CSV table of C-alpha atoms in Angstrom, one decimal:
chain,number,residue,atom,x,y,z
A,13,UNK,CA,23.2,48.8,43.6
A,14,UNK,CA,23.0,52.2,44.9
A,15,UNK,CA,23.1,53.4,41.5
A,16,UNK,CA,19.9,51.6,40.2
A,17,UNK,CA,17.4,52.6,43.1
A,18,UNK,CA,14.5,51.2,41.1
A,19,UNK,CA,15.8,47.7,42.2
A,20,UNK,CA,15.3,45.7,45.4
A,21,UNK,CA,18.3,43.6,46.8
A,22,UNK,CA,17.4,40.6,44.5
A,23,UNK,CA,18.1,42.8,41.2
A,24,UNK,CA,14.2,43.1,40.3
A,25,UNK,CA,12.3,46.2,39.9
A,26,UNK,CA,10.4,46.2,43.4
A,27,UNK,CA,10.7,48.7,46.7
A,28,UNK,CA,12.0,46.0,48.5
A,29,UNK,CA,11.8,42.1,49.0
A,30,UNK,CA,8.7,41.3,51.4
A,31,UNK,CA,8.4,38.2,53.6
A,32,UNK,CA,5.5,37.1,51.4
A,33,UNK,CA,3.3,38.3,48.4
A,34,UNK,CA,-0.2,37.4,47.6
A,35,UNK,CA,0.7,37.9,44.0
A,36,UNK,CA,4.0,37.1,42.2
A,37,UNK,CA,4.3,38.0,38.6
A,38,UNK,CA,6.7,36.6,35.9
A,39,UNK,CA,7.2,38.5,32.6
A,40,UNK,CA,9.5,40.0,30.3
A,41,UNK,CA,10.2,43.9,29.5
A,42,UNK,CA,6.5,44.5,29.0
A,43,UNK,CA,5.9,43.6,32.8
A,44,UNK,CA,9.1,44.9,33.9
A,45,UNK,CA,7.8,48.5,32.6
A,46,UNK,CA,10.0,49.9,30.2
A,47,UNK,CA,8.6,53.2,29.3
A,48,UNK,CA,7.2,53.9,32.8
A,49,UNK,CA,8.5,54.6,36.5
A,50,UNK,CA,8.6,51.5,38.6
A,51,UNK,CA,5.2,52.7,40.0
A,52,UNK,CA,3.6,53.0,36.8
A,53,UNK,CA,4.6,49.2,35.8
A,54,UNK,CA,1.4,47.4,35.7
A,55,UNK,CA,2.4,44.9,38.7
A,56,UNK,CA,3.0,47.7,40.7
A,57,UNK,CA,-0.4,49.4,39.3
A,58,UNK,CA,-2.3,46.1,40.3
A,59,UNK,CA,-0.8,46.4,43.8
A,60,UNK,CA,-2.3,50.1,44.0
A,61,UNK,CA,-5.7,48.7,42.5
A,62,UNK,CA,-6.4,45.6,44.5
A,63,UNK,CA,-4.1,46.5,47.7
A,64,UNK,CA,-2.6,43.1,47.4
A,65,UNK,CA,1.2,42.6,48.0
A,66,UNK,CA,2.4,42.1,44.0
A,67,UNK,CA,6.0,41.0,43.5
A,68,UNK,CA,7.6,42.0,40.1
A,69,UNK,CA,10.0,38.9,38.9
A,70,UNK,CA,10.1,40.3,35.2
A,71,UNK,CA,13.1,41.5,33.2
A,72,UNK,CA,13.5,42.5,29.7
A,73,UNK,CA,14.9,39.0,27.7
A,74,UNK,CA,13.0,36.6,29.8
A,75,UNK,CA,10.2,34.0,28.3
A,76,UNK,CA,8.2,31.2,29.5
A,77,UNK,CA,11.5,29.0,29.4
A,78,UNK,CA,13.3,31.5,31.7
A,79,UNK,CA,10.0,31.2,34.1
A,80,UNK,CA,10.6,27.7,34.8
A,81,UNK,CA,13.9,28.5,36.3
A,82,UNK,CA,12.6,31.3,38.1
A,83,UNK,CA,9.7,29.3,39.7
A,84,UNK,CA,11.4,28.6,43.2
A,85,UNK,CA,12.3,32.3,43.4
A,86,UNK,CA,8.3,33.1,43.2
A,87,UNK,CA,7.5,30.4,45.4
A,88,UNK,CA,9.5,31.5,48.4
A,89,UNK,CA,7.1,34.1,48.7
A,90,UNK,CA,4.1,32.0,49.5
A,91,UNK,CA,2.0,33.5,46.8
A,92,UNK,CA,-1.7,32.7,46.2
A,93,UNK,CA,-1.5,33.5,42.8
A,94,UNK,CA,1.5,33.5,40.1
A,95,UNK,CA,0.8,35.5,37.0
A,96,UNK,CA,2.7,34.3,33.9
A,97,UNK,CA,2.8,37.1,31.4
A,98,UNK,CA,3.4,36.1,27.8
A,99,UNK,CA,4.4,38.7,25.2
A,100,UNK,CA,3.4,38.0,21.6
A,101,UNK,CA,6.3,40.2,20.3
A,102,UNK,CA,9.3,38.2,21.3
A,103,UNK,CA,8.6,35.2,23.9
A,104,UNK,CA,9.0,32.5,21.0
A,105,UNK,CA,12.6,33.8,19.9
A,106,UNK,CA,13.6,33.9,23.7
A,107,UNK,CA,12.6,30.4,24.4
A,108,UNK,CA,14.4,29.2,20.9
A,109,UNK,CA,17.5,31.4,21.9
A,110,UNK,CA,17.7,30.1,25.7
A,111,UNK,CA,17.3,26.6,24.8
A,112,UNK,CA,19.1,26.4,21.1
A,113,UNK,CA,21.2,29.3,21.0
A,114,UNK,CA,22.7,29.5,24.9
A,115,UNK,CA,22.2,25.6,25.2
A,116,UNK,CA,20.3,25.8,28.6
A,117,UNK,CA,17.4,23.6,29.5
A,118,UNK,CA,18.5,20.8,27.2
A,119,UNK,CA,15.2,18.8,28.6
A,120,UNK,CA,13.2,21.3,26.4
A,121,UNK,CA,15.3,20.4,22.9
A,122,UNK,CA,12.8,18.7,20.7
A,123,UNK,CA,12.7,14.9,20.3
A,124,UNK,CA,12.1,15.0,16.6
A,125,UNK,CA,15.4,14.9,14.4
A,126,UNK,CA,13.4,16.2,11.6
A,127,UNK,CA,13.3,19.5,13.4
A,128,UNK,CA,16.7,19.8,14.7
A,129,UNK,CA,17.6,18.9,10.9
A,130,UNK,CA,15.4,21.9,9.6
A,131,UNK,CA,16.2,24.4,12.2
A,132,UNK,CA,20.3,23.6,11.3
A,133,UNK,CA,19.5,24.1,7.8
A,134,UNK,CA,17.7,27.5,8.3
A,135,UNK,CA,20.9,28.7,10.1
A,136,UNK,CA,22.9,27.6,7.3
A,137,UNK,CA,21.2,29.3,4.7
A,138,UNK,CA,20.1,32.4,6.9
A,139,UNK,CA,21.4,32.8,10.4
A,140,UNK,CA,18.7,34.4,12.4
A,141,UNK,CA,21.1,36.6,14.6
A,142,UNK,CA,22.4,38.6,11.9
A,143,UNK,CA,18.9,38.9,10.0
A,144,UNK,CA,17.7,40.0,13.2
A,145,UNK,CA,20.7,42.5,13.6
A,146,UNK,CA,19.8,44.1,10.2
A,147,UNK,CA,16.3,44.6,10.9
A,148,UNK,CA,17.4,46.3,14.3
A,149,UNK,CA,19.6,48.8,12.6
A,150,UNK,CA,17.0,49.5,10.0
A,151,UNK,CA,14.3,50.4,12.7
A,152,UNK,CA,16.5,51.8,15.7
A,153,UNK,CA,15.7,55.4,16.1
A,154,UNK,CA,18.1,58.0,17.7
A,155,UNK,CA,16.7,57.3,21.2
A,156,UNK,CA,18.0,53.9,21.0
A,157,UNK,CA,21.3,54.1,19.4
A,158,UNK,CA,22.1,56.7,22.0
A,159,UNK,CA,21.7,54.4,24.6
A,160,UNK,CA,23.8,51.7,23.1
A,161,UNK,CA,27.5,52.0,24.8
A,162,UNK,CA,29.4,49.2,22.9
A,163,UNK,CA,30.5,49.0,19.1
A,164,UNK,CA,28.7,46.5,17.1
A,165,UNK,CA,31.8,45.0,15.7
A,166,UNK,CA,32.4,42.3,17.8
A,167,UNK,CA,32.9,39.1,15.2
A,168,UNK,CA,30.5,37.1,17.6
A,169,UNK,CA,27.4,38.8,18.7
A,170,UNK,CA,26.0,37.8,22.2
A,171,UNK,CA,22.7,36.3,21.6
A,172,UNK,CA,21.1,39.4,23.5
A,173,UNK,CA,23.4,42.3,22.0
A,174,UNK,CA,20.4,43.5,20.0
A,175,UNK,CA,18.0,43.3,22.7
A,176,UNK,CA,16.6,40.9,20.1
A,177,UNK,CA,12.9,41.7,19.9
A,178,UNK,CA,13.1,42.0,23.7
A,179,UNK,CA,13.2,45.7,24.4
A,180,UNK,CA,13.8,48.2,21.7
A,181,UNK,CA,15.4,50.0,24.1
A,182,UNK,CA,17.4,47.2,25.7
A,183,UNK,CA,18.0,45.9,29.0
A,184,UNK,CA,20.6,48.2,29.9
A,185,UNK,CA,18.5,51.3,29.0
A,186,UNK,CA,15.7,50.0,31.1
A,187,UNK,CA,17.9,49.9,33.9
A,188,UNK,CA,20.0,53.5,33.3
A,189,UNK,CA,16.6,55.0,32.2
A,190,UNK,CA,14.9,54.0,35.5
A,191,UNK,CA,15.9,56.9,38.0
A,192,UNK,CA,15.6,59.6,35.3
A,193,UNK,CA,12.2,58.2,34.5
A,194,UNK,CA,11.0,58.3,37.8
A,195,UNK,CA,11.6,62.5,37.6
A,196,UNK,CA,10.0,62.9,34.5
A,197,UNK,CA,6.4,64.0,34.3
A,198,UNK,CA,4.0,61.9,32.4
A,199,UNK,CA,3.2,64.6,29.7
A,200,UNK,CA,6.9,64.4,28.5
A,201,UNK,CA,6.1,61.2,26.7
A,202,UNK,CA,2.5,62.1,25.5
A,203,UNK,CA,3.8,63.4,22.1
A,204,UNK,CA,6.7,63.5,20.0
A,205,UNK,CA,8.3,67.1,19.2
A,206,UNK,CA,8.2,68.2,15.6
A,207,UNK,CA,11.8,67.7,15.2
A,208,UNK,CA,11.5,63.8,16.6
A,209,UNK,CA,8.7,63.2,14.3
A,210,UNK,CA,10.4,64.6,11.4
A,211,UNK,CA,13.4,62.6,12.3
A,212,UNK,CA,11.2,59.3,12.5
A,213,UNK,CA,9.6,60.0,9.0
A,214,UNK,CA,12.8,60.8,7.5
A,215,UNK,CA,14.2,57.3,8.6
A,216,UNK,CA,11.0,55.7,7.6
A,217,UNK,CA,11.4,57.2,4.0
A,218,UNK,CA,15.1,55.7,4.2
A,219,UNK,CA,13.7,52.2,5.2
A,220,UNK,CA,10.0,51.9,4.3
A,221,UNK,CA,10.0,48.3,4.9
A,222,UNK,CA,11.2,48.5,8.1
A,223,UNK,CA,9.6,51.5,9.6
A,224,UNK,CA,5.7,52.3,9.2
A,225,UNK,CA,4.5,55.7,10.2
A,226,UNK,CA,0.9,55.7,11.6
A,227,UNK,CA,-1.2,59.2,12.4
A,228,UNK,CA,-4.8,59.0,12.8
A,229,UNK,CA,-7.5,61.0,14.8
A,230,UNK,CA,-4.8,62.8,16.7
A,231,UNK,CA,-2.9,59.5,17.5
A,232,UNK,CA,0.4,59.0,16.3
A,233,UNK,CA,3.0,55.8,16.5
A,234,UNK,CA,5.5,53.9,14.4
A,235,UNK,CA,5.2,50.3,13.6
A,236,UNK,CA,8.0,47.7,13.1
A,237,UNK,CA,6.3,45.1,11.5
A,238,UNK,CA,9.3,43.1,9.8
A,239,UNK,CA,11.4,43.5,13.1
A,240,UNK,CA,8.6,42.4,15.3
A,241,UNK,CA,7.3,39.9,12.9
A,242,UNK,CA,11.0,38.0,12.5
A,243,UNK,CA,10.5,36.8,16.0
A,244,UNK,CA,6.7,35.6,15.4
A,245,UNK,CA,7.2,33.8,11.9
A,246,UNK,CA,5.9,30.6,12.6
A,247,UNK,CA,7.2,29.2,9.1
A,248,UNK,CA,10.4,29.4,10.3
A,249,UNK,CA,11.6,26.4,12.0
A,250,UNK,CA,13.5,27.9,14.5
A,251,UNK,CA,10.4,30.1,15.7
A,252,UNK,CA,7.9,27.2,15.4
A,253,UNK,CA,10.1,25.5,17.9
A,254,UNK,CA,10.3,28.5,20.1
A,255,UNK,CA,6.4,28.2,20.4
A,256,UNK,CA,6.5,24.5,21.3
A,257,UNK,CA,9.3,25.5,23.8
A,258,UNK,CA,7.2,28.0,25.2
A,259,UNK,CA,3.8,26.2,25.3
A,260,UNK,CA,5.8,23.3,26.7
A,261,UNK,CA,7.0,25.7,29.3
A,262,UNK,CA,3.8,26.9,30.2
A,263,UNK,CA,2.3,23.5,30.9
A,264,UNK,CA,5.1,22.9,33.3
A,265,UNK,CA,4.7,26.2,34.6
A,266,UNK,CA,1.2,25.5,35.6
A,267,UNK,CA,1.6,22.1,36.8
A,268,UNK,CA,4.1,23.0,39.2
A,269,UNK,CA,2.5,26.0,40.5
A,270,UNK,CA,-0.7,24.0,41.0
A,271,UNK,CA,1.4,21.3,42.7
A,272,UNK,CA,2.4,23.7,45.2
A,273,UNK,CA,-1.1,24.5,46.1
A,274,UNK,CA,-1.2,28.0,44.2
A,275,UNK,CA,-3.2,29.4,41.1
A,276,UNK,CA,-1.4,29.9,37.9
A,277,UNK,CA,-3.2,32.5,35.9
A,278,UNK,CA,-1.8,33.6,32.2
A,279,UNK,CA,-2.1,37.0,30.7
A,280,UNK,CA,-1.6,37.4,27.2
A,281,UNK,CA,0.0,41.0,26.2
A,282,UNK,CA,-0.2,41.6,22.4
A,283,UNK,CA,2.3,43.5,20.3
A,284,UNK,CA,1.4,47.0,19.6
A,285,UNK,CA,0.8,46.4,15.7
A,286,UNK,CA,-2.3,44.1,17.0
A,287,UNK,CA,-3.6,46.9,19.3
A,288,UNK,CA,-3.9,49.2,16.4
A,289,UNK,CA,-5.2,46.9,13.7
A,290,UNK,CA,-8.9,48.1,14.0
A,291,UNK,CA,-7.7,51.8,14.0
A,292,UNK,CA,-5.6,50.8,10.8
A,293,UNK,CA,-8.8,49.5,9.2
A,294,UNK,CA,-10.7,52.7,10.2
A,295,UNK,CA,-8.0,54.7,8.8
A,296,UNK,CA,-8.2,52.7,5.8
A,297,UNK,CA,-4.4,52.8,5.8
A,298,UNK,CA,-2.2,50.5,3.7
A,299,UNK,CA,0.2,48.3,5.3
A,300,UNK,CA,3.1,46.3,4.1
A,301,UNK,CA,2.5,42.5,3.7
A,302,UNK,CA,4.9,42.0,6.7
A,303,UNK,CA,2.4,43.5,8.8
A,304,UNK,CA,-0.2,41.4,7.5
A,305,UNK,CA,2.1,38.3,8.2
A,306,UNK,CA,2.9,39.5,11.7
A,307,UNK,CA,-0.9,39.8,12.5
A,308,UNK,CA,-1.9,36.4,11.1
A,309,UNK,CA,0.9,34.7,13.1
A,310,UNK,CA,0.2,36.7,16.5
A,311,UNK,CA,-3.8,35.1,16.0
A,312,UNK,CA,-2.4,31.8,15.5
A,313,UNK,CA,-0.2,32.2,18.4
A,314,UNK,CA,-2.8,33.2,20.6
A,315,UNK,CA,-5.2,30.6,19.4
A,316,UNK,CA,-2.8,27.8,20.3
A,317,UNK,CA,-2.1,29.5,23.7
A,318,UNK,CA,-5.8,29.6,24.6
A,319,UNK,CA,-6.2,26.2,23.9
A,320,UNK,CA,-3.4,25.2,25.9
A,321,UNK,CA,-4.6,27.1,28.8
A,322,UNK,CA,-8.3,25.6,28.4
A,323,UNK,CA,-6.7,22.4,28.2
A,324,UNK,CA,-4.9,23.0,31.6
A,325,UNK,CA,-8.2,24.8,32.8
A,326,UNK,CA,-6.2,27.8,33.8
A,327,UNK,CA,-7.3,31.3,34.0
A,328,UNK,CA,-6.4,33.3,30.8
A,329,UNK,CA,-6.5,36.8,30.8
A,330,UNK,CA,-6.3,38.5,27.2
A,331,UNK,CA,-5.1,42.4,27.6
A,332,UNK,CA,-5.9,42.9,23.7
A,333,UNK,CA,-9.8,44.1,24.2
A,334,UNK,CA,-9.1,46.5,27.0
A,335,UNK,CA,-6.2,48.0,25.0
A,336,UNK,CA,-8.0,48.4,21.8
A,337,UNK,CA,-11.1,50.0,23.5
A,338,UNK,CA,-8.9,52.8,25.1
A,339,UNK,CA,-7.4,53.6,21.4
A,340,UNK,CA,-11.1,53.8,20.2
A,341,UNK,CA,-11.7,56.2,22.9
A,342,UNK,CA,-8.4,58.3,21.3
A,343,UNK,CA,-6.3,57.2,24.3
A,344,UNK,CA,-3.1,56.0,23.0
A,345,UNK,CA,-1.5,53.0,25.4
A,346,UNK,CA,1.5,53.3,23.2
A,347,UNK,CA,4.1,56.3,22.7
A,348,UNK,CA,4.1,58.0,19.4
A,349,UNK,CA,7.6,56.2,18.3
A,350,UNK,CA,8.6,53.0,17.3
A,351,UNK,CA,9.0,51.3,20.6
A,352,UNK,CA,6.6,48.8,21.2
A,353,UNK,CA,6.2,49.1,25.1
A,354,UNK,CA,3.2,50.6,26.4
A,355,UNK,CA,3.2,53.9,27.9
A,356,UNK,CA,2.0,54.5,31.6
A,357,UNK,CA,-1.4,54.6,30.5
A,358,UNK,CA,-0.8,51.2,28.8
A,359,UNK,CA,0.2,49.8,31.9
A,360,UNK,CA,-2.5,51.1,33.7
A,361,UNK,CA,-5.0,49.5,31.4
A,362,UNK,CA,-3.3,46.1,31.8
A,363,UNK,CA,-3.3,46.3,35.5
A,364,UNK,CA,-7.1,47.1,35.5
A,365,UNK,CA,-7.8,44.3,33.2
A,366,UNK,CA,-6.0,41.7,35.4
A,367,UNK,CA,-7.6,43.2,38.4
A,368,UNK,CA,-11.0,42.9,37.3
A,369,UNK,CA,-10.1,39.3,36.1
A,370,UNK,CA,-8.7,38.5,39.5
A,371,UNK,CA,-12.0,39.9,41.2
A,372,UNK,CA,-14.2,37.8,39.1
A,373,UNK,CA,-12.3,34.6,40.3
């Protein structure tokens, strides 16, 4: 599409489609590179660092179950390594929604009738999408609402209409923003203007349970623990089954990748809230209960994911320590607003972490 020059003929965010690629990456908007130009997305920076051809098969709204469908596309490029990037902030919801909401990949449905009964009861008492809708409305800032071209009055909203904990700026935003971002200097996103920060502060005052302002040692950002935590609430049977689907998808992916003679690598991408956890402790900042629940559930998810990777004998790269180290050095890897995606510096840190792990291999 000539209107979207950031994307190749297959519709993915690459300069072109190579005959082959040594490294192929499967991921969502955190790998697609929202908040950055195409060349600043971490797969492209990985190629720059390693000199090895890297193809980015990521897109906002994807999760481990989607990657099973994309795997044949990845294998066409005859890679030596396939990196599966898992994001704590929304992958469990994405998997649940693909299988239960969209009715796709029925082989991933649970065998346990009790689980299906619990999911049905949860939907009957508190439907998930309207709940997410309300959280999104509370957390959405000016930049987000300006990029939503459709009114939110449809009687049956599309499961991805909110870009549900996928991309705070939406898939469409990521696509339309690409050309403009390519011409924008990095300094333009380094800090919000006084008016922007004031607008965010006012919105936080109106929605104290949804938006949490944070400022310490010259670093500013905004957390959305209720919104983010909704997609990571392991006490919810829908999200719990999303975790099961995600881990089962990872198992199938790794087995199929290995069967083709390719090495699978798992990359863990944390939420912004988790990356800032140490800084919040240092700043002695009080956080709402939703934040504590989010962190606790994220720890449980990563513990289960790392255990699954160990059982499979798969290399597991955790981006958290490097992102936290950068923050401790007063280099924020995230923008100073409610967006949960890294900035260009954050993507560079992830690329360096992956490059180092691959070199060690």
